[in-house]
PDB file of C-alpha atoms and ligand atoms in Angstrom:
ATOM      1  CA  UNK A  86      66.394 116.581 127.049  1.00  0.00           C
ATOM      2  CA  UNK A  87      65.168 116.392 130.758  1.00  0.00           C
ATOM      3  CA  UNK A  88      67.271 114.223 132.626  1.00  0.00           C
ATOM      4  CA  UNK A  89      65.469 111.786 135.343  1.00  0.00           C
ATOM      5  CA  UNK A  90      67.274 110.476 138.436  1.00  0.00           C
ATOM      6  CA  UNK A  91      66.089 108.389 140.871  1.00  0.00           C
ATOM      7  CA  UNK A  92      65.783 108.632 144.721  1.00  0.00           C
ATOM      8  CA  UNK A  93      63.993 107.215 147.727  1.00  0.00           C
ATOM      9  CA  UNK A  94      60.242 107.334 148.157  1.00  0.00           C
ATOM     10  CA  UNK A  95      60.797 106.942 151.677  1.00  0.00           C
ATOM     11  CA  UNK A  96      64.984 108.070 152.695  1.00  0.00           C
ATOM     12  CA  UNK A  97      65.967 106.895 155.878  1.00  0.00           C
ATOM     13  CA  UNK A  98      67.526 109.907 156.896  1.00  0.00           C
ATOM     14  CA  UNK A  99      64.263 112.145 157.305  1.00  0.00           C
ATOM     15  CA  UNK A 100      64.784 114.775 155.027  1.00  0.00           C
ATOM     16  CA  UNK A 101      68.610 115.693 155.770  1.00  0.00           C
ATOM     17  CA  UNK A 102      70.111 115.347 152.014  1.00  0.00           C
ATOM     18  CA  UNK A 103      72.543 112.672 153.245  1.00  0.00           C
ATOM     19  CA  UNK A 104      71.700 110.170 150.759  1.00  0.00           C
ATOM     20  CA  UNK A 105      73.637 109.576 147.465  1.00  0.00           C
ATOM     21  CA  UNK A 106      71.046 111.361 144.931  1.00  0.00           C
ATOM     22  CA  UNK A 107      71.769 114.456 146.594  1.00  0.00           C
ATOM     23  CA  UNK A 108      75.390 115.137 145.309  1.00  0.00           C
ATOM     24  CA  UNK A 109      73.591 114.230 141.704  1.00  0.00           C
ATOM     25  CA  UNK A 110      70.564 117.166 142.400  1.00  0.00           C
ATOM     26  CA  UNK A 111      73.525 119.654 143.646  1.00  0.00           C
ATOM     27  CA  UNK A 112      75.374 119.152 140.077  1.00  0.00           C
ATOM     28  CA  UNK A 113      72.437 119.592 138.331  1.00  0.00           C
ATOM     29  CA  UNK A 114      71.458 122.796 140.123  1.00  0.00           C
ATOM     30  CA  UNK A 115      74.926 124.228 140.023  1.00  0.00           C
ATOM     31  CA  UNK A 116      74.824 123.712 136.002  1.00  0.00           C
ATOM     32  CA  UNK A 117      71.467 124.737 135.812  1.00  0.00           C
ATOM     33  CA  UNK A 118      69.915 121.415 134.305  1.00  0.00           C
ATOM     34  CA  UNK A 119      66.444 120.957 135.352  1.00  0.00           C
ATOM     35  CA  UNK A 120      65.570 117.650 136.098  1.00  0.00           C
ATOM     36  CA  UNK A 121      62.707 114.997 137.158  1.00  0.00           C
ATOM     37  CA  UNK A 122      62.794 112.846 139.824  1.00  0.00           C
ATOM     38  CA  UNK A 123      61.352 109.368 139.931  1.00  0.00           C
ATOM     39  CA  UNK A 124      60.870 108.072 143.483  1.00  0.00           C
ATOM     40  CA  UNK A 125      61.672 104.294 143.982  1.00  0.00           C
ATOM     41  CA  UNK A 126      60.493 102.448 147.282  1.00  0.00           C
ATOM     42  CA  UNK A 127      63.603  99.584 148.903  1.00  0.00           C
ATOM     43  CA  UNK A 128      61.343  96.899 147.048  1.00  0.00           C
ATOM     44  CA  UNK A 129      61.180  98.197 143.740  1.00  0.00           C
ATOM     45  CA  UNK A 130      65.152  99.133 143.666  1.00  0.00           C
ATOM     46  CA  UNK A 131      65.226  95.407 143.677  1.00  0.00           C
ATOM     47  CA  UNK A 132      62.438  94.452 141.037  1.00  0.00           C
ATOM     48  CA  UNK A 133      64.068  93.778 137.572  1.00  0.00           C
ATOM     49  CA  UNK A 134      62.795  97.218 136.161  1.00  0.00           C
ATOM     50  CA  UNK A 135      64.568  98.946 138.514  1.00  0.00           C
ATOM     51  CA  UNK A 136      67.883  96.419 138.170  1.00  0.00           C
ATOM     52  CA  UNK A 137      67.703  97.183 134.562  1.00  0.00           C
ATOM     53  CA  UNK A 138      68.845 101.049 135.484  1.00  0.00           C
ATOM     54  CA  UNK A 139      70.921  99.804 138.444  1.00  0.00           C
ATOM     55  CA  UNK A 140      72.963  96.735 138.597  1.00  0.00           C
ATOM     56  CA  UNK A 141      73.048  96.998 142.277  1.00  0.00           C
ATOM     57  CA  UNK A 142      69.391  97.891 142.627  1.00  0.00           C
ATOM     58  CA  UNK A 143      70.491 101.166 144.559  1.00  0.00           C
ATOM     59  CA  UNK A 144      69.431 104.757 143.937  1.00  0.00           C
ATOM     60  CA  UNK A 145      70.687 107.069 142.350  1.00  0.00           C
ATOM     61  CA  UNK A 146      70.179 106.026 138.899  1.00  0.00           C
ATOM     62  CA  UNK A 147      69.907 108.939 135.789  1.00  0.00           C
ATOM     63  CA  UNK A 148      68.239 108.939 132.334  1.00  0.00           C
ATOM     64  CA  UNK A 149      68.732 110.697 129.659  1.00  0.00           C
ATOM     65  CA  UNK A 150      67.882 109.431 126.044  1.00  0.00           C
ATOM     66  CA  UNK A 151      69.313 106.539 125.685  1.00  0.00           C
ATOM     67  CA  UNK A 152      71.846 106.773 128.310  1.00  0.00           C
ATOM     68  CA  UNK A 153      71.599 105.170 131.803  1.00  0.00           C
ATOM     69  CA  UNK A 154      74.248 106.000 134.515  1.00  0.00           C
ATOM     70  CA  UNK A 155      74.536 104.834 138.033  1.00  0.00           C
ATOM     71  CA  UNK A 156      77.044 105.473 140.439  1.00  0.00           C
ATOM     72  CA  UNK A 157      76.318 109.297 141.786  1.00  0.00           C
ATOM     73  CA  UNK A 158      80.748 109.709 141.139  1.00  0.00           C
ATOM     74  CA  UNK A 159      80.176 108.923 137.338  1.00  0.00           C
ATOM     75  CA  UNK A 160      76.847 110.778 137.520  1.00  0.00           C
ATOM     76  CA  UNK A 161      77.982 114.210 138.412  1.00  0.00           C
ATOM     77  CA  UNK A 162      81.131 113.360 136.192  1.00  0.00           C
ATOM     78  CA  UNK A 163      79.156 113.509 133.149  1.00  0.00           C
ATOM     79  CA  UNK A 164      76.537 116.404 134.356  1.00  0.00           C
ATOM     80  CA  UNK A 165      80.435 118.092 134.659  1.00  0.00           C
ATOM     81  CA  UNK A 166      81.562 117.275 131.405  1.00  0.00           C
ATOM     82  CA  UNK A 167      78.353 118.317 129.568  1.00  0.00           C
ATOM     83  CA  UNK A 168      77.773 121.601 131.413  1.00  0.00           C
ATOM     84  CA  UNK A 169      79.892 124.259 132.283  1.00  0.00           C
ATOM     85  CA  UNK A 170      80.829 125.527 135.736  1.00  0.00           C
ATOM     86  CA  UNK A 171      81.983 122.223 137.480  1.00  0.00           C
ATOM     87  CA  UNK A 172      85.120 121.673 135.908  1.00  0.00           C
ATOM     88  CA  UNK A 173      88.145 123.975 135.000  1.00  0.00           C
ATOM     89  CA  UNK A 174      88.508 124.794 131.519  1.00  0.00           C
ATOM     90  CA  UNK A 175      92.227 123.648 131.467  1.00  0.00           C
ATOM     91  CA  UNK A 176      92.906 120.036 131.142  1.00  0.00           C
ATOM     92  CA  UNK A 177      95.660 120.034 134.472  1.00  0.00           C
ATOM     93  CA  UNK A 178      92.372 121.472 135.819  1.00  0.00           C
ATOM     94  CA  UNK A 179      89.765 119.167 135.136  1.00  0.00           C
ATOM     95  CA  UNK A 180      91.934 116.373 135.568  1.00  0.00           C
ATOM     96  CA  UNK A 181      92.866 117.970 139.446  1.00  0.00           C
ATOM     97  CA  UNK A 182      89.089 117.993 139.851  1.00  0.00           C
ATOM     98  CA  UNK A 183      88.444 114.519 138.970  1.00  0.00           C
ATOM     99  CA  UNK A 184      91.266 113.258 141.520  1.00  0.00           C
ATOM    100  CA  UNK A 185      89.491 114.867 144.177  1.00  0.00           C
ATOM    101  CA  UNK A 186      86.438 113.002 143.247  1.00  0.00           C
ATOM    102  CA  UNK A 187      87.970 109.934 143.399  1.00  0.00           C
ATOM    103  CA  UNK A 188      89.495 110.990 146.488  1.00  0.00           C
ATOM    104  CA  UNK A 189      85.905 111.725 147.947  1.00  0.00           C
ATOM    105  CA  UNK A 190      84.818 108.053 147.093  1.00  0.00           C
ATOM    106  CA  UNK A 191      87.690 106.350 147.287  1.00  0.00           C
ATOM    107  CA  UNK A 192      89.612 107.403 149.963  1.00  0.00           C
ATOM    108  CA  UNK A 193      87.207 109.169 152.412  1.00  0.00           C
ATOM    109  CA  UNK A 194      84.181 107.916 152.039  1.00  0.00           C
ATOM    110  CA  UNK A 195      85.246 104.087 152.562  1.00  0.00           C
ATOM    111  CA  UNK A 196      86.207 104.876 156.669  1.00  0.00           C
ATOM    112  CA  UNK A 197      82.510 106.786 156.966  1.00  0.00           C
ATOM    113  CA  UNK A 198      80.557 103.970 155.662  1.00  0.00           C
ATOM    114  CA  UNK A 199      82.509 101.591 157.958  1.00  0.00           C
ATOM    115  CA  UNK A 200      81.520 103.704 160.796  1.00  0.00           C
ATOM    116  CA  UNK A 201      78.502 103.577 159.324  1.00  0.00           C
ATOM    117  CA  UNK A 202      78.079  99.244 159.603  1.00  0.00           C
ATOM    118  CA  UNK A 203      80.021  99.486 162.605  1.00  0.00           C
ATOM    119  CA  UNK A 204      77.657 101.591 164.360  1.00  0.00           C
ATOM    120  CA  UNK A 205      74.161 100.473 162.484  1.00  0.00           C
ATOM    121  CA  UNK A 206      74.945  96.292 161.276  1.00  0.00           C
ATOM    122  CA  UNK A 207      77.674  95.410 163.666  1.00  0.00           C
ATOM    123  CA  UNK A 208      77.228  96.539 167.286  1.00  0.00           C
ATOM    124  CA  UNK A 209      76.181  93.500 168.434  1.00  0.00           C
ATOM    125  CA  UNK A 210      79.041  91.762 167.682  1.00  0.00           C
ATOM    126  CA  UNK A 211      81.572  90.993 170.542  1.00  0.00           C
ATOM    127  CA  UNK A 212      84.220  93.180 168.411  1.00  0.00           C
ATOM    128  CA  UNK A 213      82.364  95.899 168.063  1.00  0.00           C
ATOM    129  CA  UNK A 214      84.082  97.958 170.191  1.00  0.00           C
ATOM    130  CA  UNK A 215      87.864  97.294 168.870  1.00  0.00           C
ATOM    131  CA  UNK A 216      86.669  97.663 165.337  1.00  0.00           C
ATOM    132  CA  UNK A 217      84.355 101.017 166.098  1.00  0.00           C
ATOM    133  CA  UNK A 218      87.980 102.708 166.936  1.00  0.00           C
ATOM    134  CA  UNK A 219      89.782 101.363 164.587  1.00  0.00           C
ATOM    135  CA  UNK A 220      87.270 102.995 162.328  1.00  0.00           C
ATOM    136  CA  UNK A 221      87.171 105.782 164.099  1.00  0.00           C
ATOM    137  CA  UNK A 222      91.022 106.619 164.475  1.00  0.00           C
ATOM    138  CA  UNK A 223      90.866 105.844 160.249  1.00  0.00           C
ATOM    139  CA  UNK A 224      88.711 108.559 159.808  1.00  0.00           C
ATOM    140  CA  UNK A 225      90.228 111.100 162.149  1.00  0.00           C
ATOM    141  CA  UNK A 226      93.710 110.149 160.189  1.00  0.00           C
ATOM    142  CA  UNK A 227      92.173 110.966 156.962  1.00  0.00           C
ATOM    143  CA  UNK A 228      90.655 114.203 157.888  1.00  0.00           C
ATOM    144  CA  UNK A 229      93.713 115.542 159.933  1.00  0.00           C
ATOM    145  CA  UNK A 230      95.280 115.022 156.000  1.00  0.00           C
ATOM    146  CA  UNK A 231      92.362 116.527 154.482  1.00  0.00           C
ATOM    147  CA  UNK A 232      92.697 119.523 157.065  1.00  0.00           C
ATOM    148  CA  UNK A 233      96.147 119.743 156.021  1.00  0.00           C
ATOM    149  CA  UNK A 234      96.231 120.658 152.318  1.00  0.00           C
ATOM    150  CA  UNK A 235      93.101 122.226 152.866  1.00  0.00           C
ATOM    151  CA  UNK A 236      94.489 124.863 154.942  1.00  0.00           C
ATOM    152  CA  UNK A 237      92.776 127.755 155.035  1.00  0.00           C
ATOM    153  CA  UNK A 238      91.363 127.959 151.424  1.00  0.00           C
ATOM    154  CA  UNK A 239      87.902 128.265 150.417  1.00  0.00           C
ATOM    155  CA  UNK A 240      87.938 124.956 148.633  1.00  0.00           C
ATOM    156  CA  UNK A 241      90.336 121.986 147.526  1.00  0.00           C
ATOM    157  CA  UNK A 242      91.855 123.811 144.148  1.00  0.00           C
ATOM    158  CA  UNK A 243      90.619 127.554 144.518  1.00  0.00           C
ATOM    159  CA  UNK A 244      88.230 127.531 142.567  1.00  0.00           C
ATOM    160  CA  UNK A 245      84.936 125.204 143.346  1.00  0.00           C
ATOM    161  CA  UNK A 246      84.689 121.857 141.810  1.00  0.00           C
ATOM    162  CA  UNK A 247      82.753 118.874 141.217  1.00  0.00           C
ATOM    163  CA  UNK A 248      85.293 117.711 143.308  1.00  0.00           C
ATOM    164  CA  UNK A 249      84.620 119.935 146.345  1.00  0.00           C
ATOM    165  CA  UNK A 250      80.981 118.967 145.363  1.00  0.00           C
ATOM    166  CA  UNK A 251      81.845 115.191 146.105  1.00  0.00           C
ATOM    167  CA  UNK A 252      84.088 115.410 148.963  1.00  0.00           C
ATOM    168  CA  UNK A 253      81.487 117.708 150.349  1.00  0.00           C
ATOM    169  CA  UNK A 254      78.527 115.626 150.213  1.00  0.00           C
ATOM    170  CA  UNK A 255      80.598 112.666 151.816  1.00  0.00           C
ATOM    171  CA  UNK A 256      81.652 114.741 154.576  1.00  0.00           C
ATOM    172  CA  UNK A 257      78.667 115.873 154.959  1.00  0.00           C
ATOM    173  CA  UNK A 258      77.595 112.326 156.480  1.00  0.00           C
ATOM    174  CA  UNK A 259      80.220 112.832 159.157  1.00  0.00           C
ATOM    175  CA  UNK A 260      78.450 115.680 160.813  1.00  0.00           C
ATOM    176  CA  UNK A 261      76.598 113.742 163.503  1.00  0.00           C
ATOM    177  CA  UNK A 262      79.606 112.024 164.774  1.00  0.00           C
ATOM    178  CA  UNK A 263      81.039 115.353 165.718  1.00  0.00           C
ATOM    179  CA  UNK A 264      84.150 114.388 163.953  1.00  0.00           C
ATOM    180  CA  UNK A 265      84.256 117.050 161.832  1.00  0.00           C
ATOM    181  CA  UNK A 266      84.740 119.917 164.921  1.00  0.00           C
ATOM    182  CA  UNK A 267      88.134 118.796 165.566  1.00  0.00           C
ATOM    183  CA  UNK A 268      88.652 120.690 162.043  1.00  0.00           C
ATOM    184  CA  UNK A 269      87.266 124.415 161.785  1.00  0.00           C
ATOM    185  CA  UNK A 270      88.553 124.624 158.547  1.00  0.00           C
ATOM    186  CA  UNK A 271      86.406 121.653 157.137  1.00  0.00           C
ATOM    187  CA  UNK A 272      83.746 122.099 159.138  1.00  0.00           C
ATOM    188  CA  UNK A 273      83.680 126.065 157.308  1.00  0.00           C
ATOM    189  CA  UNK A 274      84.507 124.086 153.946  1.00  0.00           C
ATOM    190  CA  UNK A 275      81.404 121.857 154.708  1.00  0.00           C
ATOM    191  CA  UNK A 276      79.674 124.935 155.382  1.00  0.00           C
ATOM    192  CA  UNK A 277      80.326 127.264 152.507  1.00  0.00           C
ATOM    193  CA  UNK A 278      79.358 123.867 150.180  1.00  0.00           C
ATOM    194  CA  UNK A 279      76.237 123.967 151.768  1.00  0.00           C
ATOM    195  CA  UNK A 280      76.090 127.726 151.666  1.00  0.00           C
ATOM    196  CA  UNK A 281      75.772 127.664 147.763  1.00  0.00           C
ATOM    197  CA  UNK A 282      72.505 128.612 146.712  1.00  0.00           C
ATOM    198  CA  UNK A 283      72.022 125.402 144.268  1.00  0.00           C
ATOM    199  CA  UNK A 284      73.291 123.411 147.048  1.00  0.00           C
ATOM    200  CA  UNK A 285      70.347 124.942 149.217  1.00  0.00           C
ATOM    201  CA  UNK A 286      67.459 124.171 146.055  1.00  0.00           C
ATOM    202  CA  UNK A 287      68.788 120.303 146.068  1.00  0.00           C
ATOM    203  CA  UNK A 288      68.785 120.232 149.732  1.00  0.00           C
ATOM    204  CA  UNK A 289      64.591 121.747 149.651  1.00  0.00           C
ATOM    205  CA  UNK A 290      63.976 119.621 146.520  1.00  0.00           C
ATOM    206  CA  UNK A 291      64.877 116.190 148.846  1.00  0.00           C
ATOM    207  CA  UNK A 292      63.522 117.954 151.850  1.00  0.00           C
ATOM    208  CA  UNK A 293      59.987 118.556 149.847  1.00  0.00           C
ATOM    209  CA  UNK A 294      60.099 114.875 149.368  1.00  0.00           C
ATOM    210  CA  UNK A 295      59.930 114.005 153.246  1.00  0.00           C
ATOM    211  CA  UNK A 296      57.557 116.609 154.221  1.00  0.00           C
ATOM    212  CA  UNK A 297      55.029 115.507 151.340  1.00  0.00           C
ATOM    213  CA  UNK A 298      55.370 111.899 152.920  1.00  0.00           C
ATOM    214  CA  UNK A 299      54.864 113.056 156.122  1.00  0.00           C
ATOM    215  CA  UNK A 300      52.237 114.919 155.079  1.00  0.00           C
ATOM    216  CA  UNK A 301      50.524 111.775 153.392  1.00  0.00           C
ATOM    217  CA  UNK A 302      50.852 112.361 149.964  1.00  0.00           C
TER     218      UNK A 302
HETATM  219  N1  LIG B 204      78.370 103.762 145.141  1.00  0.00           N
HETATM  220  C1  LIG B 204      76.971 104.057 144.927  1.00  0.00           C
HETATM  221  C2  LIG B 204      76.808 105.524 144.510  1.00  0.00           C
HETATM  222  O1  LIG B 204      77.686 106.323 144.851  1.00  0.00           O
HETATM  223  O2  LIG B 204      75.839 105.850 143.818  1.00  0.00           O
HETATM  224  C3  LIG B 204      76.225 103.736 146.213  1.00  0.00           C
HETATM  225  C4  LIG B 204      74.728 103.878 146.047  1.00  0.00           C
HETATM  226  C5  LIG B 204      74.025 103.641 147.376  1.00  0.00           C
HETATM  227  O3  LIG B 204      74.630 103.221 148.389  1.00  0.00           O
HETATM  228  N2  LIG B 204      72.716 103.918 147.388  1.00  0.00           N
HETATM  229  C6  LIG B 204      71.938 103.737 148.581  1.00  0.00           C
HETATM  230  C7  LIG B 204      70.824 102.739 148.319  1.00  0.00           C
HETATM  231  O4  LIG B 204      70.219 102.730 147.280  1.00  0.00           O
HETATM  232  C8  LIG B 204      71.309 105.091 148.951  1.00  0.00           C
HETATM  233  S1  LIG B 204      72.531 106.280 149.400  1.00  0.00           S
HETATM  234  N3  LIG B 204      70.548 101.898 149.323  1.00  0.00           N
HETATM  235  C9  LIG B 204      69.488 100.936 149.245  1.00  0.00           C
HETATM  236  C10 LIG B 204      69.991  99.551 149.080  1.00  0.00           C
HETATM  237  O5  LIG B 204      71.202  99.347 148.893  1.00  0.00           O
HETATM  238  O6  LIG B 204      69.142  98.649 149.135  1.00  0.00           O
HETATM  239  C11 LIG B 204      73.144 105.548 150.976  1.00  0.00           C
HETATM  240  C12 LIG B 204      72.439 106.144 152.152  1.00  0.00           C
HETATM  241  C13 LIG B 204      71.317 105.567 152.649  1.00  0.00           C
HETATM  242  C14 LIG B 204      70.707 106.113 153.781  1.00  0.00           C
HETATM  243  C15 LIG B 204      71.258 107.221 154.375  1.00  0.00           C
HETATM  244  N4  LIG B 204      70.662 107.771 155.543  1.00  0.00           N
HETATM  245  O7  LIG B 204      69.580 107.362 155.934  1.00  0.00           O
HETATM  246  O8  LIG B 204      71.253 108.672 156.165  1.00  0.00           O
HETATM  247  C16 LIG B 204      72.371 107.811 153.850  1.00  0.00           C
HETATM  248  C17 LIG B 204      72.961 107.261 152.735  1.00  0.00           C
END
């Protein structure tokens, strides 16, 4: 059965993959599950149809049957567990895999959305300043750790993961800070994520989406 996920009609960030239902079109291209895409605009997320999929009345949601997943972490889980090639096949393995996934989302992704609010919801605010390095030491703390037991392999357990798909597609939303320079061997991990040829057909599929748009269709 065809899977359908959800995205934005219109995503903010003009065609650069950074938004969440591209780590759940990567998985699906690295298992080889084609897929459909339904696009949503920011007032349907939030019509009850759309709530029914999504608690949150966020994208990415994914069908399949009779199942209905949100949360792109729990999304590419279960693309992982049903396919192979995103998961080891020993259980130390896959359970490695899923720490780093939860690492992605839950430890450092949290700092990039802050710098995220700090720099987009909260720069008017007479903190703003104090709190934008706070956030921004955070994040450089958490990537001088990442950098560490990274060292110079190709990805977080030797052989690629969903979990390097994760942590790779939060990182990812680092890059225009310039953060990410003060660590070559991220910024080559980023790069060799993004280097994956069904990282590069997600990537045109979302980027397809934009130029249509902007094409007026
Ligand atoms: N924890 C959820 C998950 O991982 O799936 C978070 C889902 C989420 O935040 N979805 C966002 C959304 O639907 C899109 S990805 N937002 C609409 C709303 O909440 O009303 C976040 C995102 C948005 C825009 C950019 N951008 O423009 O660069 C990047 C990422």
């Amino acid at each position: 059965m065809t899977p359908t996920i959800t995205a934005f009609e219109s995503s903010p960030d003009r065609g650069q993959g950074l938004a969440r239902d591209m780590r759940v079109r990567w998985a699906l291209e690295e298992v080889g599950q084609p897929y459909a895409v339904r696009l949503v605009s920011f007032e349907a997320m939030k019509q009850p149809a759309h709530r029914a999929l999504h608690p949150f009345g966020q994208i990415p949601t994914y069908e399949e049957g009779e199942l209905v997943l949100f949360e792109s972490g729990a999304i590419v889980l279960h693309v992982a567990q049903r396919h192979a090639g995103l998961l080891p096949d020993n259980e130390a393995g896959r359970a490695r895999a899923v720490a780093w996934m939860f690492a992605a989302v839950n430890t450092i992704e949290p700092p990039i959305l802050d710098l995220q609010n700090a720099r987009l919801l909260e720069a008017d605010k007479p903190w703003a300043e104090q709190r934008l390095a706070l956030v921004m030491e955070r994040i450089r703390s958490r990537l001088g750790e990442l950098s560490e037991r990274l060292a110079d392999g190709p990805w977080l357990e030797g052989t690629f993961s969903a979990g390097d798909l994760m942590m790779i597609g939060v990182l990812r939303r680092l890059r225009p800070s310039g953060l990410l320079d003060a660590h070559p061997n991220i910024a080559a991990y980023v790069a060799r994520g993004e280097a994956r040829p069904a990282f590069k057909r997600a990537f045109e599929a979302q980027l397809a989406v934009f130029n249509q748009r902007q094409a007026g269709h």
